[in-house]
mmCIF file of C-alpha atoms in Angstrom:
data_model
loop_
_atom_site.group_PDB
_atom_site.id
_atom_site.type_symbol
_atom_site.label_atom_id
_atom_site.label_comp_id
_atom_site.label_asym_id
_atom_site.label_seq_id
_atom_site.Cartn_x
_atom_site.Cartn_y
_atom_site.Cartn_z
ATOM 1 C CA UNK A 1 27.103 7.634 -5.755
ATOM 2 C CA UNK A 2 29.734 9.279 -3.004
ATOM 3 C CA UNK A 3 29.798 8.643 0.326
ATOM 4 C CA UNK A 4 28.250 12.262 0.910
ATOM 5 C CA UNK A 5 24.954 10.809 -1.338
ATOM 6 C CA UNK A 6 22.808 8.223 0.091
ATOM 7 C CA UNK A 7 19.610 7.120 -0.340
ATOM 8 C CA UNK A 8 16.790 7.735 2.560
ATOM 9 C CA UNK A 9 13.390 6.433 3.334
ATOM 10 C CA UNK A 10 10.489 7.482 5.092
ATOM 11 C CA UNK A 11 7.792 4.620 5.891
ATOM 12 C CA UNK A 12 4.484 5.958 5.954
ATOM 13 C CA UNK A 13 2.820 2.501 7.111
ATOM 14 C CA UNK A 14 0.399 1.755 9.644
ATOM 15 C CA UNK A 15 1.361 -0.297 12.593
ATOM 16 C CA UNK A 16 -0.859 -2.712 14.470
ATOM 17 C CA UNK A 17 -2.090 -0.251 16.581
ATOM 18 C CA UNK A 18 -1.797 -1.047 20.146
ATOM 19 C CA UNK A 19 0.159 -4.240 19.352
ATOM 20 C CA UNK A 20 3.631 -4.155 19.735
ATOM 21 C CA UNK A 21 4.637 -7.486 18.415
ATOM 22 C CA UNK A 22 2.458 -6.931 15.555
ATOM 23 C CA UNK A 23 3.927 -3.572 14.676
ATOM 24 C CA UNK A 24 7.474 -4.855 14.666
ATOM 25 C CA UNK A 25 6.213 -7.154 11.861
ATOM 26 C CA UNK A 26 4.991 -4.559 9.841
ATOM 27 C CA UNK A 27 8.043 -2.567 10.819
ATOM 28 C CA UNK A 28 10.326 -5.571 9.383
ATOM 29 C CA UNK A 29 8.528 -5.011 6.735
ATOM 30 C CA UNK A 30 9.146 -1.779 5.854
ATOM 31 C CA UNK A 31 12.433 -1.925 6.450
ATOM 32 C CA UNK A 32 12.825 -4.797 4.247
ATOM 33 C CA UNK A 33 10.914 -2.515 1.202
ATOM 34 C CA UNK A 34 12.961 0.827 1.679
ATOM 35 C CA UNK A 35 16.750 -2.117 1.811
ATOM 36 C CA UNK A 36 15.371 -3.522 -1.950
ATOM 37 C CA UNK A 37 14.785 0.287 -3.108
ATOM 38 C CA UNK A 38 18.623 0.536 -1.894
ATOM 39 C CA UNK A 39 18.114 2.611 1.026
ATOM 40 C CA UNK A 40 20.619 2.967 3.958
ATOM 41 C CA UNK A 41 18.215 4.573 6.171
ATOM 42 C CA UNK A 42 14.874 4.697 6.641
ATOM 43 C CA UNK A 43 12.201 6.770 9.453
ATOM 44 C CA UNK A 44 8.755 6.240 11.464
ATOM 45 C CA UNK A 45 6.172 8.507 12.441
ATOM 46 C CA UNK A 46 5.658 10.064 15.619
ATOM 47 C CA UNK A 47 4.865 7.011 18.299
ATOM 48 C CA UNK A 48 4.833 4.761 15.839
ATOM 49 C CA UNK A 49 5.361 2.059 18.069
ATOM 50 C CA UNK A 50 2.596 0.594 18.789
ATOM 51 C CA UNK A 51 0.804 3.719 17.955
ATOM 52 C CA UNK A 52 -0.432 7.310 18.344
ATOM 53 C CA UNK A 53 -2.582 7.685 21.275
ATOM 54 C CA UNK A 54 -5.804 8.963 19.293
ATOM 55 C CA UNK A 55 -8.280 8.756 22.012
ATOM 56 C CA UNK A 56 -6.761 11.874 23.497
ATOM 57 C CA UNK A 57 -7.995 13.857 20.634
ATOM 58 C CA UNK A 58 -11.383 11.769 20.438
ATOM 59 C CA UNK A 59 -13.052 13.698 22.780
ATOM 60 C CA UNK A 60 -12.555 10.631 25.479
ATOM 61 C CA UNK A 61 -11.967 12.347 29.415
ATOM 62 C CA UNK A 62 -9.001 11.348 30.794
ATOM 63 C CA UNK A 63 -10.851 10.026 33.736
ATOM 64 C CA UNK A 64 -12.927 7.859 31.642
ATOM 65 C CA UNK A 65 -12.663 3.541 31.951
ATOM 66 C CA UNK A 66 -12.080 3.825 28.177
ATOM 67 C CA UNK A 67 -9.278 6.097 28.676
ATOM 68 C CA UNK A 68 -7.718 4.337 31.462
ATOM 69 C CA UNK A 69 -7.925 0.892 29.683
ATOM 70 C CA UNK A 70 -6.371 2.315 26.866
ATOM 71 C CA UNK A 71 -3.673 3.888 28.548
ATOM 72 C CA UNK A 72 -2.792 0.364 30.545
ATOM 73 C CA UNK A 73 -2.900 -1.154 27.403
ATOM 74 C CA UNK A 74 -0.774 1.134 25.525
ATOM 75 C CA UNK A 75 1.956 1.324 28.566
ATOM 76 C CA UNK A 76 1.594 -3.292 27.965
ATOM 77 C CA UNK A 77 2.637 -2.410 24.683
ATOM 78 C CA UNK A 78 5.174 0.420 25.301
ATOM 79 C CA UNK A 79 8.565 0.111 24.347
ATOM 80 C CA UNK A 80 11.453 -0.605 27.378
ATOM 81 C CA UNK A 81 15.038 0.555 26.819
ATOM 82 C CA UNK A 82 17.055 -1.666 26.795
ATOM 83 C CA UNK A 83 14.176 -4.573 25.955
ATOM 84 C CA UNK A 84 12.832 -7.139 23.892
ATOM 85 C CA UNK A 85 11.402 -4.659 20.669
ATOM 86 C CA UNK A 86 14.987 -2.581 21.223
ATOM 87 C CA UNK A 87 16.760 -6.331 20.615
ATOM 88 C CA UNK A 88 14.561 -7.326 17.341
ATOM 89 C CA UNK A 89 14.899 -3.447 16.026
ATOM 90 C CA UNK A 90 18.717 -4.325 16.258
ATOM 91 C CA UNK A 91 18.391 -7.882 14.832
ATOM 92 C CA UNK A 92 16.369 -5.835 11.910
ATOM 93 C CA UNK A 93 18.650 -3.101 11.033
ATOM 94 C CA UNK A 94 21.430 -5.382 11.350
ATOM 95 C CA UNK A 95 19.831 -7.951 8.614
ATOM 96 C CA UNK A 96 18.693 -5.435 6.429
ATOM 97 C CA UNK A 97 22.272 -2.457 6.694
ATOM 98 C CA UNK A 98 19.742 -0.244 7.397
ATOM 99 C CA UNK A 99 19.551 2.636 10.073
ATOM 100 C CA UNK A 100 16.265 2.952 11.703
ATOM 101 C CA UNK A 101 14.805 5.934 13.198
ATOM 102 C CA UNK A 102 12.015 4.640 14.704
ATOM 103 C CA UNK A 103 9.073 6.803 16.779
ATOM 104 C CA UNK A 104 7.950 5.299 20.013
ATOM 105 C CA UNK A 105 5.600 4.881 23.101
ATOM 106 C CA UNK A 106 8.730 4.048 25.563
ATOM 107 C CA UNK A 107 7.944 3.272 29.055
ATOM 108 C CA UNK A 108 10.360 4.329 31.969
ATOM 109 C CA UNK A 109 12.307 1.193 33.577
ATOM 110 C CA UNK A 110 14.906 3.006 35.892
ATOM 111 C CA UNK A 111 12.181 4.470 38.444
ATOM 112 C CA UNK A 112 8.276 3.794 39.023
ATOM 113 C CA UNK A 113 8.048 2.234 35.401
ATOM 114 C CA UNK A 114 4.567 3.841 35.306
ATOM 115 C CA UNK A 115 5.379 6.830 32.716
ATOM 116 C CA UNK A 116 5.465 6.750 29.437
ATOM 117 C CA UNK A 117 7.812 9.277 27.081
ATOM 118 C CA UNK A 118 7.387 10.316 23.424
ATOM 119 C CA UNK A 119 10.374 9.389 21.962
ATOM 120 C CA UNK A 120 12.666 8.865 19.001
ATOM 121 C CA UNK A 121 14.988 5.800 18.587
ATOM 122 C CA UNK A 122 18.157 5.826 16.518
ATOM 123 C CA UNK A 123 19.445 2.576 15.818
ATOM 124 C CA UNK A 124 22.776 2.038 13.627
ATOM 125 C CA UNK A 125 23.001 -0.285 10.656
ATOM 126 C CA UNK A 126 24.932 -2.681 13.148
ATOM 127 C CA UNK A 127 22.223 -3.002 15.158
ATOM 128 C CA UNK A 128 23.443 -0.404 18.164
ATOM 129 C CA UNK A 129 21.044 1.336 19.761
ATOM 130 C CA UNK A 130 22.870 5.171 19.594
ATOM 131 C CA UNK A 131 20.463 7.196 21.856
ATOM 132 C CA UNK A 132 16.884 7.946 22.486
ATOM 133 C CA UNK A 133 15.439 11.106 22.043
ATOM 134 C CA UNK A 134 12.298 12.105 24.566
ATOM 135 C CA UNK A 135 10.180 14.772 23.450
ATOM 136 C CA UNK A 136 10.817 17.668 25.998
ATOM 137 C CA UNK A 137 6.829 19.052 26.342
ATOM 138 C CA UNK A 138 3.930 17.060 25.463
ATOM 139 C CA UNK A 139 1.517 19.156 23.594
ATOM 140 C CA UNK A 140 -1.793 19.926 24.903
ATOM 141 C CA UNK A 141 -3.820 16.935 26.038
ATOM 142 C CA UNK A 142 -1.039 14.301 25.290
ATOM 143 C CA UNK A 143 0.051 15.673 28.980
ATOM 144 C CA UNK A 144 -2.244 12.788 30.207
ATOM 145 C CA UNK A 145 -0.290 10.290 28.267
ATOM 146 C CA UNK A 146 3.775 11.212 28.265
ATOM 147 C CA UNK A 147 5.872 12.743 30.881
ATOM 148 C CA UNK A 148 8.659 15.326 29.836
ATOM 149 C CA UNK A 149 12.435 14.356 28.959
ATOM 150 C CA UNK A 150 15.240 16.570 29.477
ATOM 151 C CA UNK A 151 18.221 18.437 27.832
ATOM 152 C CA UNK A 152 20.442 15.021 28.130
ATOM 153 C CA UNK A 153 18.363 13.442 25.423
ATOM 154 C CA UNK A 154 18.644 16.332 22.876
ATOM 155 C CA UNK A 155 20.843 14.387 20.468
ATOM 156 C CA UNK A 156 22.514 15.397 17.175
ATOM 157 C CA UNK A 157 24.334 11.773 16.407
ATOM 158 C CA UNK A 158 27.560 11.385 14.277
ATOM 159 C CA UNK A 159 27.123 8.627 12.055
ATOM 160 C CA UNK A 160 28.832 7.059 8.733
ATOM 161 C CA UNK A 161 25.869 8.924 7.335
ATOM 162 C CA UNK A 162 26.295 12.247 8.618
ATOM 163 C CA UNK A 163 25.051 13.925 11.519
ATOM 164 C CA UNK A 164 21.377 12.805 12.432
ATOM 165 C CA UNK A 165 18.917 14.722 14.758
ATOM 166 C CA UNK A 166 15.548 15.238 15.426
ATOM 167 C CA UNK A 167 12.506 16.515 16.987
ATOM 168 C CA UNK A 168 8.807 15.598 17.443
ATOM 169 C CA UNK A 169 5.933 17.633 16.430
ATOM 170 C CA UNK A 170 5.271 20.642 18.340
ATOM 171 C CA UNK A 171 9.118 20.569 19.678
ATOM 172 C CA UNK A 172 9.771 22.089 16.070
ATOM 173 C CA UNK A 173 8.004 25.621 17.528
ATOM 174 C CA UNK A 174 10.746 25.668 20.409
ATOM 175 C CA UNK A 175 13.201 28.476 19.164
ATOM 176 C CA UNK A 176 16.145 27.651 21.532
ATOM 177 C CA UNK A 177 15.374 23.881 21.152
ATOM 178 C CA UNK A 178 15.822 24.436 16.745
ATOM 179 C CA UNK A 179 18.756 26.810 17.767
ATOM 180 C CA UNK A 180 20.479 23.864 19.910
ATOM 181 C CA UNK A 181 19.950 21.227 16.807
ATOM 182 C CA UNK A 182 21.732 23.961 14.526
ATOM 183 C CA UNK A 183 24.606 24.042 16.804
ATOM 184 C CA UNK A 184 25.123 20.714 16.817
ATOM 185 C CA UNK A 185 26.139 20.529 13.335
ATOM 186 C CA UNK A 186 22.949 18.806 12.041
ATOM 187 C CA UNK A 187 22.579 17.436 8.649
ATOM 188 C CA UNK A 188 19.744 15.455 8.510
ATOM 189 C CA UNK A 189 17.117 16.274 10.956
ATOM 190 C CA UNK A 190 14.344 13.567 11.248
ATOM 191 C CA UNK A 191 10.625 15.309 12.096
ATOM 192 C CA UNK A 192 8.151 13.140 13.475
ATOM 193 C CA UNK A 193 4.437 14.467 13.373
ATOM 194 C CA UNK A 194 1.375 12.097 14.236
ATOM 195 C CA UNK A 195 -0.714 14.016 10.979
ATOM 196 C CA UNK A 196 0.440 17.084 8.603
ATOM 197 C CA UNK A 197 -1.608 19.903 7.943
ATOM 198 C CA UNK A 198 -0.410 22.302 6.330
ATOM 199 C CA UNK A 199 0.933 24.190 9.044
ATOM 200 C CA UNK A 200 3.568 21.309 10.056
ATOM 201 C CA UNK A 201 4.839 21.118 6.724
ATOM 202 C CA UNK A 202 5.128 25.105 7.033
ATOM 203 C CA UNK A 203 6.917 24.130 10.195
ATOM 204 C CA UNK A 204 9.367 20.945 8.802
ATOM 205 C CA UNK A 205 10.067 23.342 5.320
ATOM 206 C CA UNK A 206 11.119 26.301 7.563
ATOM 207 C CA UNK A 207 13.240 24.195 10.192
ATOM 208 C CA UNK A 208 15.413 23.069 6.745
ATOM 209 C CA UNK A 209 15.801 26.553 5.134
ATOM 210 C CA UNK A 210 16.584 28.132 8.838
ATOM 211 C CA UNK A 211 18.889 25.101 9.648
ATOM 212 C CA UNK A 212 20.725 24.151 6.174
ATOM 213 C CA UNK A 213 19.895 20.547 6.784
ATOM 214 C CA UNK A 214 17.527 17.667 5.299
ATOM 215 C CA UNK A 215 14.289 17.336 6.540
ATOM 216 C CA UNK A 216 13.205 13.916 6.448
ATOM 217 C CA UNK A 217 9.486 14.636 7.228
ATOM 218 C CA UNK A 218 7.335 10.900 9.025
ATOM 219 C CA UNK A 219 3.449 11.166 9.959
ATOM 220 C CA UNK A 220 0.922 8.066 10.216
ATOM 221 C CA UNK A 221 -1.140 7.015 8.281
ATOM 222 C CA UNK A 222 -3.785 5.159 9.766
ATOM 223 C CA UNK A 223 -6.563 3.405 8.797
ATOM 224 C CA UNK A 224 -9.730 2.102 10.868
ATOM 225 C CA UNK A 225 -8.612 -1.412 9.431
ATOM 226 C CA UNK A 226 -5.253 -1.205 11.579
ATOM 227 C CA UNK A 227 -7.627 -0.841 14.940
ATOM 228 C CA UNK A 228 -8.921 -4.617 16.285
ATOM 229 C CA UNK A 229 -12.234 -3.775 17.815
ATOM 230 C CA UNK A 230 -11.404 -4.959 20.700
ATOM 231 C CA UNK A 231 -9.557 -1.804 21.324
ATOM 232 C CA UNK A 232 -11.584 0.186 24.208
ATOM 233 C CA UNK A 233 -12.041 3.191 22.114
ATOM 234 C CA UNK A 234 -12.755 1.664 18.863
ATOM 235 C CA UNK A 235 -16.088 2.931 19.039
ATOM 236 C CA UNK A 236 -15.083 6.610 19.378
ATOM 237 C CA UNK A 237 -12.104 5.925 16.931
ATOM 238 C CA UNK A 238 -14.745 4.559 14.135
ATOM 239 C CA UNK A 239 -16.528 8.057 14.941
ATOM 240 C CA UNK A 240 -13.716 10.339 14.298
ATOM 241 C CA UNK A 241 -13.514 8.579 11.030
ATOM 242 C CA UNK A 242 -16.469 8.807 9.996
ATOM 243 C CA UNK A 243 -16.650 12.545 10.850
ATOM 244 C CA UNK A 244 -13.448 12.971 8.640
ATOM 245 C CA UNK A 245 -15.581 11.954 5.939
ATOM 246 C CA UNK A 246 -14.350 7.808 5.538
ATOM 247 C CA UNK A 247 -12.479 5.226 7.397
ATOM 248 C CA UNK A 248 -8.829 7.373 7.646
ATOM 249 C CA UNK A 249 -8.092 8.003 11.162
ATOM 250 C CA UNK A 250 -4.677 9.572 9.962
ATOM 251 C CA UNK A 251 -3.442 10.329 6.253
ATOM 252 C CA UNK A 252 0.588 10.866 6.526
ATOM 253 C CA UNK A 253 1.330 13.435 4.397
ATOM 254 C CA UNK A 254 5.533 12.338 4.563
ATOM 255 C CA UNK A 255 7.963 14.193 2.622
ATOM 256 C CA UNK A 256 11.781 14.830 2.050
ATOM 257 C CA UNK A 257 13.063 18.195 2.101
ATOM 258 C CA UNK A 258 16.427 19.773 0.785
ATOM 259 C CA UNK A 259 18.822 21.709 3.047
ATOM 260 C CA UNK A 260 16.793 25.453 1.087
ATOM 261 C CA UNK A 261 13.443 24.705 2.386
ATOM 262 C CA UNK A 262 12.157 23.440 -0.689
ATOM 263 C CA UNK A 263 10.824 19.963 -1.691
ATOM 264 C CA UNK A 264 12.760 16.209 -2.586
ATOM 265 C CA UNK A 265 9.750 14.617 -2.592
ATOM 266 C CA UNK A 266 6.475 16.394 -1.856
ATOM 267 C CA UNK A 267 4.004 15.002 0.785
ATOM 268 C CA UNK A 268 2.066 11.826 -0.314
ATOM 269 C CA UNK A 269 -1.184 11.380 1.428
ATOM 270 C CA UNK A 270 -4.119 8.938 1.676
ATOM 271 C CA UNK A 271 -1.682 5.663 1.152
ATOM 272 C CA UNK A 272 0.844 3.268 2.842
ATOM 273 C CA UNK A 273 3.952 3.922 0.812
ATOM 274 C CA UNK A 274 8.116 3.410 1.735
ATOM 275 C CA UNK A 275 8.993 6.548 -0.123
ATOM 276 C CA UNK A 276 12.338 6.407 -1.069
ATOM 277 C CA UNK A 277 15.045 9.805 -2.232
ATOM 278 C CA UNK A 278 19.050 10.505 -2.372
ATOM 279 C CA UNK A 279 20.377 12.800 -0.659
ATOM 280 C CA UNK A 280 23.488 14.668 -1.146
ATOM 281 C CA UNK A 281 25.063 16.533 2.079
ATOM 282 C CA UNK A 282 27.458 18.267 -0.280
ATOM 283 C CA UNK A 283 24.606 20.599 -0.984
ATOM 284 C CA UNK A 284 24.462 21.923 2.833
ATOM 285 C CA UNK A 285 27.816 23.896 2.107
ATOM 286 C CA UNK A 286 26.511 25.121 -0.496
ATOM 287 C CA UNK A 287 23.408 26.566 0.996
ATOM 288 C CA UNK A 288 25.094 27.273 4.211
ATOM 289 C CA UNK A 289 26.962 30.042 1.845
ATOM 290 C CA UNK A 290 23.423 32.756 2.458
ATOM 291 C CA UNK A 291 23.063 31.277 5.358
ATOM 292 C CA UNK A 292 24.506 29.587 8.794
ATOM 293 C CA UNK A 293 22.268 30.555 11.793
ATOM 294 C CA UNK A 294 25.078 29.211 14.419
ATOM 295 C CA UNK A 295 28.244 30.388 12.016
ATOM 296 C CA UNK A 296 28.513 33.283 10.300
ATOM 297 C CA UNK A 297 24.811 34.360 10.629
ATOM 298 C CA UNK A 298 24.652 34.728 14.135
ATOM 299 C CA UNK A 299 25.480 36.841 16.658
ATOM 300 C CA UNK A 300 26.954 35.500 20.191
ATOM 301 C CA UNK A 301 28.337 38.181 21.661
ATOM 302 C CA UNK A 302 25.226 39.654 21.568
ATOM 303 C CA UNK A 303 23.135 36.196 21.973
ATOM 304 C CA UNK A 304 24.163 32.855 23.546
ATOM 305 C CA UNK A 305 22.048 29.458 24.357
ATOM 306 C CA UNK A 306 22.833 27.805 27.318
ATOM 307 C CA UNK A 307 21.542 24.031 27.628
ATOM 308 C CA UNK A 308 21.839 22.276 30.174
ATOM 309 C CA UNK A 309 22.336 18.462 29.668
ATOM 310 C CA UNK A 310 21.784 17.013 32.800
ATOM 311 C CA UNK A 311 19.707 14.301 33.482
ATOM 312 C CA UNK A 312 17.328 14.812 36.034
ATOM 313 C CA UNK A 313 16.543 11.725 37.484
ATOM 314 C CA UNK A 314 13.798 11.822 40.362
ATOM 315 C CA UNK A 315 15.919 9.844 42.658
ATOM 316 C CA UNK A 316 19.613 10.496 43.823
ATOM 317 C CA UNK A 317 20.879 8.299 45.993
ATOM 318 C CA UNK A 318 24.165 9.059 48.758
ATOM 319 C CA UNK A 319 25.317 7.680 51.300
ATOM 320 C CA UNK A 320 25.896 9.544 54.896
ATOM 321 C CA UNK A 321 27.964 6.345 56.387
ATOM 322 C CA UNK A 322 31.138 6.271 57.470
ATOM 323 C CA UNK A 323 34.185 6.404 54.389
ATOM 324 C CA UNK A 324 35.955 2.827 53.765
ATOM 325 C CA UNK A 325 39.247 2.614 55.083
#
């Protein structure tokens, strides 16, 4: 194998939902499976840590004592940058030679440490934490769960394994946010989706053919089993199951696909798996030949993207005293 193949892996598992301690477990894990299937780098779902926030789409009002518990237990559990889970991810990659992209509930530490973001973690095979990714718009009633990142957090990452970006969900039906991840030069793009109907994959197989990249597709799978019922909205979580017909709250649906839109390895569903491909970024070139949607197939003097990268922090502090001598 080259050093332009590689091996990737996606782990549809469920976490301990709610629990971060117990998800990291399950997350060692995981990584452990996709480093004895030879692996170098292996992806999460969507939030993964400690968990999707289901209850939003559970019918649940946002107002509700449910809700509310739920939400002040899932900010407990949420992930702090830098913090205790970013340290053992580290410790894990690090053990295992394995670079994790990991989903996450992270919670802001610089300001009122009351929001939480959506975000993506990229963690090196040393251990490094790279960057964090937070989902720029929070779709529909996650608004009552995550607050909004920014253009400084829309990261395409050169590694030893090529250049790695991605987005989450719904980001992937931003035009000028694709456009900015094409300009960037990325090779493997990481998309990170809570479920898959058909539509996402539609989505995720588009974003590779438009882009001339790998598509390393990560939704949840989770079962009832993974919720403790002491969980405020276990009740109403059991429901939605049972409405779906058995005891699946979410049934992944991960896949890999190739830099012309068509399938590595099509979606598995219904199962816990660490599915594991190789990957060979030689075969961008060769696809970027029909095809380069920031080269040769574009047209900037007629159409330019302008991002800006600033982070926009909700406090700036100066001073008006006098100047030192």
């Amino acid at each position: 194998m080259s050093s332009r193949q590689f091996r990737v892996a996606v782990a549809q598992v469920a976490p301990a939902f709610l629990d971060l301690e117990g998800s990291l477990d399950r997350a060692e894990q995981a990584v452990a499976e996709a480093s004895s299937a030879g692996a170098s780098m292996v992806v999460f779902a969507e939030a993964w840590l400690p968990g999707y926030p289901l209850w939003v789409d559970a019918g649940v009002p946002w107002e509700d004592r449910t809700s509310k518990r739920c939400y002040g237990r899932l900010q407990r559990n949420a992930v702090e940058v830098p913090g205790p889970a970013i340290t053992r991810l580290g410790r894990i990659a690090r053990e295992h030679g394995m670079f994790i992209v990991m989903g996450a509930n992270e919670r802001d530490t610089r300001f009122s440490r009351g929001t939480l973001y959506n975000s993506i973690l990229y963690i090196d095979a040393g251990g490094e934490l790279l960057g964090v990714h937070r989902k720029l718009v929070p779709t529909h009633s996650e608004r009552v769960i995550w607050g909004g990142g920014d253009g400084s957090t829309l990261h395409v990452i050169d590694t030893p394994l090529g250049r790695i970006g991605g987005l989450v969900c719904w980001e992937h039906w931003m035009p000028l946010a694709r456009f900015a991840m094409h300009a960037k030069g990325e090779q493997v793009h990481v998309a990170l989706w809570p479920d898959t109907p058909d539509i996402h994959h539609v989505a995720s197989r588009s974003y590779a053919f438009e882009g001339r990249c790998y598509v390393i597709v990560a939704a949840s799978y989770l079962p009832l089993s993974a919720v403790t019922r002491d969980v405020e909205a276990y009740d109403t979580l059991a429901a939605m199951a049972e409405r779906a017909g058995g005891e699946t709250l979410l049934d992944g649906g991960s896949a890999i696909i190739g830099p012309d839109g068509h399938w590595v390895v099509e979606p598995v569903r219904g199962h816990e798996t660490v599915m594991v491909a190789e990957i060979d970024l030689d075969r961008i070139a060769e696809e970027q030949q029909a095809l380069d949607t920031a080269g040769h197939y574009n047209r900037p003097d007629v159409f330019r993207l302008h991002i800006d990268e600033t982070r926009r922090d909700p406090l700036v502090r100066s001073s008006t005293g006098p100047a030192s001598p």
